[in-house]
PDB file of C-alpha atoms in Angstrom:
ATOM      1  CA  UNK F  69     -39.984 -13.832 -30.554  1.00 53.00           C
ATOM      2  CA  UNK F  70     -39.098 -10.302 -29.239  1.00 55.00           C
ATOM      3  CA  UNK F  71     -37.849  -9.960 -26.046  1.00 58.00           C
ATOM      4  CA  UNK F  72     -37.762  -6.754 -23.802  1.00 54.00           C
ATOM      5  CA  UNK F  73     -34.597  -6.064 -21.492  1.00 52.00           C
ATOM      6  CA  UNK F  74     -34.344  -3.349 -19.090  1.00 48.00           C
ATOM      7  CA  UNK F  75     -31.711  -0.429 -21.082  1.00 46.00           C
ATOM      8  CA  UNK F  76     -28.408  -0.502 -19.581  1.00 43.00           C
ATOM      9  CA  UNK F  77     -26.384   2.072 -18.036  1.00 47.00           C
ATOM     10  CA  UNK F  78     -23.315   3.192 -20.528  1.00 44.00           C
ATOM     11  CA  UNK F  79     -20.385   1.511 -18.644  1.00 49.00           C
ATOM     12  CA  UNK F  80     -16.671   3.355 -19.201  1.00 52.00           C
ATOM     13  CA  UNK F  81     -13.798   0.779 -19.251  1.00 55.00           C
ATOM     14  CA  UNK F  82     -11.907   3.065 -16.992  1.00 56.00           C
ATOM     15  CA  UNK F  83     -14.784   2.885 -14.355  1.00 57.00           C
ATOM     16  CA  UNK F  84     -14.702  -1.019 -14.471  1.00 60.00           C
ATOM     17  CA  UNK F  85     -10.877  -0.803 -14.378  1.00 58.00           C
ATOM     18  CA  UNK F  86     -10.796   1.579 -11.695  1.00 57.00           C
ATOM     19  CA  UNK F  87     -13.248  -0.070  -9.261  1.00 65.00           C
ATOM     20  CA  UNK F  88     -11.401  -3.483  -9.993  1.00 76.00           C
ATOM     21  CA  UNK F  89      -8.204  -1.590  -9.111  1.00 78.00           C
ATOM     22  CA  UNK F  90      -9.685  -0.159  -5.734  1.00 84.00           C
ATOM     23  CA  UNK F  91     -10.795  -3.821  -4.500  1.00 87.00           C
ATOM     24  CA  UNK F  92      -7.267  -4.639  -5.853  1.00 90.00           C
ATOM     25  CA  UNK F  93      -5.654  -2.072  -3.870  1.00 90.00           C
ATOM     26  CA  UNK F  94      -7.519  -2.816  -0.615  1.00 91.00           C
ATOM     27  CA  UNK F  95      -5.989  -6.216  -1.099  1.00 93.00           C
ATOM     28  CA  UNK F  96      -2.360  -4.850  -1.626  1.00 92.00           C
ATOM     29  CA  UNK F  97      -2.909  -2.712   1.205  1.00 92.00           C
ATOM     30  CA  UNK F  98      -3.660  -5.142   3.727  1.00 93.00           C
ATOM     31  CA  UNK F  99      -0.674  -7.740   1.762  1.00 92.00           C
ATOM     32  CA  UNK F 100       1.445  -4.386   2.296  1.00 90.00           C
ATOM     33  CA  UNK F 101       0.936  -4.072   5.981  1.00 92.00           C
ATOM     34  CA  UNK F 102       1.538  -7.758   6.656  1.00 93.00           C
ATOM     35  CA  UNK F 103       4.912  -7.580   4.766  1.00 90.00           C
ATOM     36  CA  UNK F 104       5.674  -4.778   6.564  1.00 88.00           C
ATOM     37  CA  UNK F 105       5.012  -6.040   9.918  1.00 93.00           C
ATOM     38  CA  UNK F 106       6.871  -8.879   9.207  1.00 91.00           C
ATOM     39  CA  UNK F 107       9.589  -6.713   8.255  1.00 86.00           C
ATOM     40  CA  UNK F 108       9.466  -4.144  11.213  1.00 88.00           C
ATOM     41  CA  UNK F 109       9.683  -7.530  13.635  1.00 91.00           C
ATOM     42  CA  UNK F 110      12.574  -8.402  11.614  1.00 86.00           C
ATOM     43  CA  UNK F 111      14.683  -5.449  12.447  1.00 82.00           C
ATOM     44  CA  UNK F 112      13.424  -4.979  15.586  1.00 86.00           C
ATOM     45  CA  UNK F 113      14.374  -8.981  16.948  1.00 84.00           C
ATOM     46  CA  UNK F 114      17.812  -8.635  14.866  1.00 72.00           C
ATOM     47  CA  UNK F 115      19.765  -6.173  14.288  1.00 61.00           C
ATOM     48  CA  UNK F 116      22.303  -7.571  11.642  1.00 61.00           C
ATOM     49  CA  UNK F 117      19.303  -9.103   9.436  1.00 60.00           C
ATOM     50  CA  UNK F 118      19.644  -6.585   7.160  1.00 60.00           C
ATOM     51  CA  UNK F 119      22.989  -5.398   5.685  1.00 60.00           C
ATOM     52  CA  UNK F 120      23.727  -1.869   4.105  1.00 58.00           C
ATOM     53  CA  UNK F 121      24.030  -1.927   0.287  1.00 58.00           C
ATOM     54  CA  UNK F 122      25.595   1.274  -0.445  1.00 60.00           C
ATOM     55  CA  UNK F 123      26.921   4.402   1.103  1.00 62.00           C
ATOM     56  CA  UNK F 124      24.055   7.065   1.607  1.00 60.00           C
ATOM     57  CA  UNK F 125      23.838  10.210   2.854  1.00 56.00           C
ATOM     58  CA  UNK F 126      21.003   9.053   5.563  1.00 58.00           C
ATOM     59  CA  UNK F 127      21.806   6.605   7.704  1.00 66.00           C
ATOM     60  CA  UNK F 128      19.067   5.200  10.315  1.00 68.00           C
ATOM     61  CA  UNK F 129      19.472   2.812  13.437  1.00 74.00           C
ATOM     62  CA  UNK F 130      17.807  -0.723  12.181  1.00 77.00           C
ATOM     63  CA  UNK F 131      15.342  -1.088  15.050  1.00 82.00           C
ATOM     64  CA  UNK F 132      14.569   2.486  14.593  1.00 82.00           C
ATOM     65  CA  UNK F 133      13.260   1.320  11.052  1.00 81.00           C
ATOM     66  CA  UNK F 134      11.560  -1.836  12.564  1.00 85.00           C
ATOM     67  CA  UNK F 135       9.779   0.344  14.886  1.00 90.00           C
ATOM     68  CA  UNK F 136       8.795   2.030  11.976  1.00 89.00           C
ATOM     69  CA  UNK F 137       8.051  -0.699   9.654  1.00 88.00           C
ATOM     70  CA  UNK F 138       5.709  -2.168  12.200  1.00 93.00           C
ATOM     71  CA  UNK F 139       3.889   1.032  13.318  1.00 95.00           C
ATOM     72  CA  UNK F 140       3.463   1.925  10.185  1.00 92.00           C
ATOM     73  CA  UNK F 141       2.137  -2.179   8.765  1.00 92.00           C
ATOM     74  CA  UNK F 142      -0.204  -2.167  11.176  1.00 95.00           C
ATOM     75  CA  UNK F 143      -2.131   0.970  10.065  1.00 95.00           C
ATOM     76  CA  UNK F 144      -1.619   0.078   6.452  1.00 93.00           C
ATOM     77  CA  UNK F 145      -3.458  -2.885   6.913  1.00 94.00           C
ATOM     78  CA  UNK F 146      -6.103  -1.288   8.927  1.00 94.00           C
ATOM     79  CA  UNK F 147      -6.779   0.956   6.296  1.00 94.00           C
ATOM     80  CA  UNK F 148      -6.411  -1.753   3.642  1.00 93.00           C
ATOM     81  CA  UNK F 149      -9.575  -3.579   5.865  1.00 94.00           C
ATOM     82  CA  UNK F 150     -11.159   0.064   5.527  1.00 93.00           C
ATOM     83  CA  UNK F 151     -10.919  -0.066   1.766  1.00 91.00           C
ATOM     84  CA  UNK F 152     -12.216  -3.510   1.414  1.00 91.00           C
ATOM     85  CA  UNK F 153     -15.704  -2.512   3.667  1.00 91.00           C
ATOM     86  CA  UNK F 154     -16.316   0.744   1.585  1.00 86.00           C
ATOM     87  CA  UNK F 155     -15.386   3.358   3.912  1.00 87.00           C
ATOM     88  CA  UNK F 156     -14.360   7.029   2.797  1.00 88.00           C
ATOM     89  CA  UNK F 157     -11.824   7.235   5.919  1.00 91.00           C
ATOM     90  CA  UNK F 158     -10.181   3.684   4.300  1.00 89.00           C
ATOM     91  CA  UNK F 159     -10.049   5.160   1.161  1.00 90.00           C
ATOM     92  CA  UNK F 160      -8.247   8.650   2.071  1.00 92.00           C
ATOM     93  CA  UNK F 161      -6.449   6.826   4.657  1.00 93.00           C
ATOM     94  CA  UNK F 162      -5.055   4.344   2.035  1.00 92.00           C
ATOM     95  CA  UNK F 163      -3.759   7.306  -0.253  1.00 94.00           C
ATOM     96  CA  UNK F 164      -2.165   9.422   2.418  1.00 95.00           C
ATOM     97  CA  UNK F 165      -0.604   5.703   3.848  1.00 94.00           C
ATOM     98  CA  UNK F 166       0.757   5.073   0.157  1.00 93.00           C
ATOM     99  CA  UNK F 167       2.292   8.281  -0.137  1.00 94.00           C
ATOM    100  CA  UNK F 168       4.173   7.996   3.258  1.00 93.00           C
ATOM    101  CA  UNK F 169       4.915   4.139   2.118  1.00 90.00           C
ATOM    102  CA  UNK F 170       6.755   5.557  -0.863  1.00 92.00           C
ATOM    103  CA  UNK F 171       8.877   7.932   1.418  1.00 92.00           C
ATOM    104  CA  UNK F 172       9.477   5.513   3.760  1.00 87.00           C
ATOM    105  CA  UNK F 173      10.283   2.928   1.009  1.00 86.00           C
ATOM    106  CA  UNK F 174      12.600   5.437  -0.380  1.00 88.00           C
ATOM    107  CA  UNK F 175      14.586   6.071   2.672  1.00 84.00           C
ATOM    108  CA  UNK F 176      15.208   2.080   3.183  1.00 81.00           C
ATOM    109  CA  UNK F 177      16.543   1.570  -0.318  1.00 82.00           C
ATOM    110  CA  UNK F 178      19.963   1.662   1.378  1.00 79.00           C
ATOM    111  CA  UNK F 179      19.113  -2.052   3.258  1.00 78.00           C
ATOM    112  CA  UNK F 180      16.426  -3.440   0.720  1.00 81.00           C
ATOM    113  CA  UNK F 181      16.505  -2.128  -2.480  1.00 84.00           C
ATOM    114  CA  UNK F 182      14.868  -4.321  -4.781  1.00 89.00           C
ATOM    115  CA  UNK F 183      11.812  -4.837  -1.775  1.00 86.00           C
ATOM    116  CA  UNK F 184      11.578  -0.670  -1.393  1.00 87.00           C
ATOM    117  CA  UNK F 185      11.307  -0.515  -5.517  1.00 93.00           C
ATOM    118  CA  UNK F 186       8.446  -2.698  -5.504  1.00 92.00           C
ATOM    119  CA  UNK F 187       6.651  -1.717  -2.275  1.00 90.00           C
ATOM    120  CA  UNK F 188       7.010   2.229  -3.973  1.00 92.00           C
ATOM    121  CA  UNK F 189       5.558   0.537  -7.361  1.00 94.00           C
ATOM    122  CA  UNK F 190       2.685  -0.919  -5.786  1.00 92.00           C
ATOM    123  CA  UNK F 191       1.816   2.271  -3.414  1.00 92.00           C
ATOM    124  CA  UNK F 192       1.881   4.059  -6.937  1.00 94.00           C
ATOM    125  CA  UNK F 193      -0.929   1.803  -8.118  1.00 91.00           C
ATOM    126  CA  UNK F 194      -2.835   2.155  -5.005  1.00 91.00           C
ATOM    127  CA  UNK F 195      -2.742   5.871  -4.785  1.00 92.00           C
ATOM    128  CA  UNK F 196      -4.358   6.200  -8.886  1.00 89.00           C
ATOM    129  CA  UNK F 197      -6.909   3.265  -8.014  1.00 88.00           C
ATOM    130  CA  UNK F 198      -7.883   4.923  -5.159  1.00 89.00           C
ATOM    131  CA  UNK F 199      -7.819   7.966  -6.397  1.00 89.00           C
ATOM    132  CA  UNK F 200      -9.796   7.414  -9.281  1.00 84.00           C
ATOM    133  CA  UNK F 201     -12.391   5.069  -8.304  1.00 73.00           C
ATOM    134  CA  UNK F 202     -15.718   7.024  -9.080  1.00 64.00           C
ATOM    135  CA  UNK F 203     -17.481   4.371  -6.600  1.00 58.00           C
ATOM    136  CA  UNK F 204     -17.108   5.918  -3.766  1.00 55.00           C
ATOM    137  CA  UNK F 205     -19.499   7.888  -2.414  1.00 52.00           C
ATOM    138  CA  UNK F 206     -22.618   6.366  -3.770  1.00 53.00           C
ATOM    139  CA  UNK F 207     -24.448   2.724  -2.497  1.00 50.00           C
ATOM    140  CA  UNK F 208     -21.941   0.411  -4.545  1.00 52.00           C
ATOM    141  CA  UNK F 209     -19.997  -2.243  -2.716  1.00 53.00           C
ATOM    142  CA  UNK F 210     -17.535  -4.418  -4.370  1.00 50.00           C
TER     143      UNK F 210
END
């Protein structure tokens, strides 16, 4: 018995990976601006919750940084909700959000260093998934 099936589109592994990675990434985005939420109320409710590591050549105020951290959660998780419905805005939002992450990350390694190395690793993977996600722009949804 023969049996006739519709012909299938070619399907790259780097597509699949990439489209995974952009769900992913709308999920780290939204995990991201939680965290730092939590973090931003942190230093903003106490002041001594966080102690300084090294000496650096920047130095901050601690609520200035939980004003920061909190400001800057909440639109990282807005644009981590953007990601996850499909929208263009979430999707250039979440890059440009991940690139100021990783600055911001940078300039707290003094108070959380291990925390800012992984926050900067995972803004790294957000900004390739969403910047390689060939999705975008047509009807697909994840």
């Amino acid at each position: 018995m023969s049996q006739n099936t519709a012909p299938r589109k070619p399907s790259s592994s780097s597509g699949a990976w990439a489209a995974g990675g952009t769900l992913f990434a709308g999920v780290l985005m939204l995990v991201t601006g939680f965290m730092d939420i939590f973090q931003g109320i942190a230093g903003i409710a106490e002041d001594d919750i966080y102690t300084r590591v090294g000496d650096y050549v920047f130095k901050f105020n601690l609520t200035t940084w939980g004003w920061i951290h909190l400001i800057l959660g909440i639109v990282v998780a807005i644009a981590g909700f953007g990601i996850l419905k499909g929208a263009e805005w979430g999707r250039i939002a979440g890059i440009s959000l991940a690139s100021l992450n990783i600055l911001f990350q940078f300039l707290f390694l003094p108070y959380q260093p291990w925390w800012a190395l992984f926050s900067m690793a995972v803004s790294i993977f957000v900004i390739w998934a969403l910047a390689t996600d060939e999705a975008y722009g047509t009807d697909e949804k994840y």
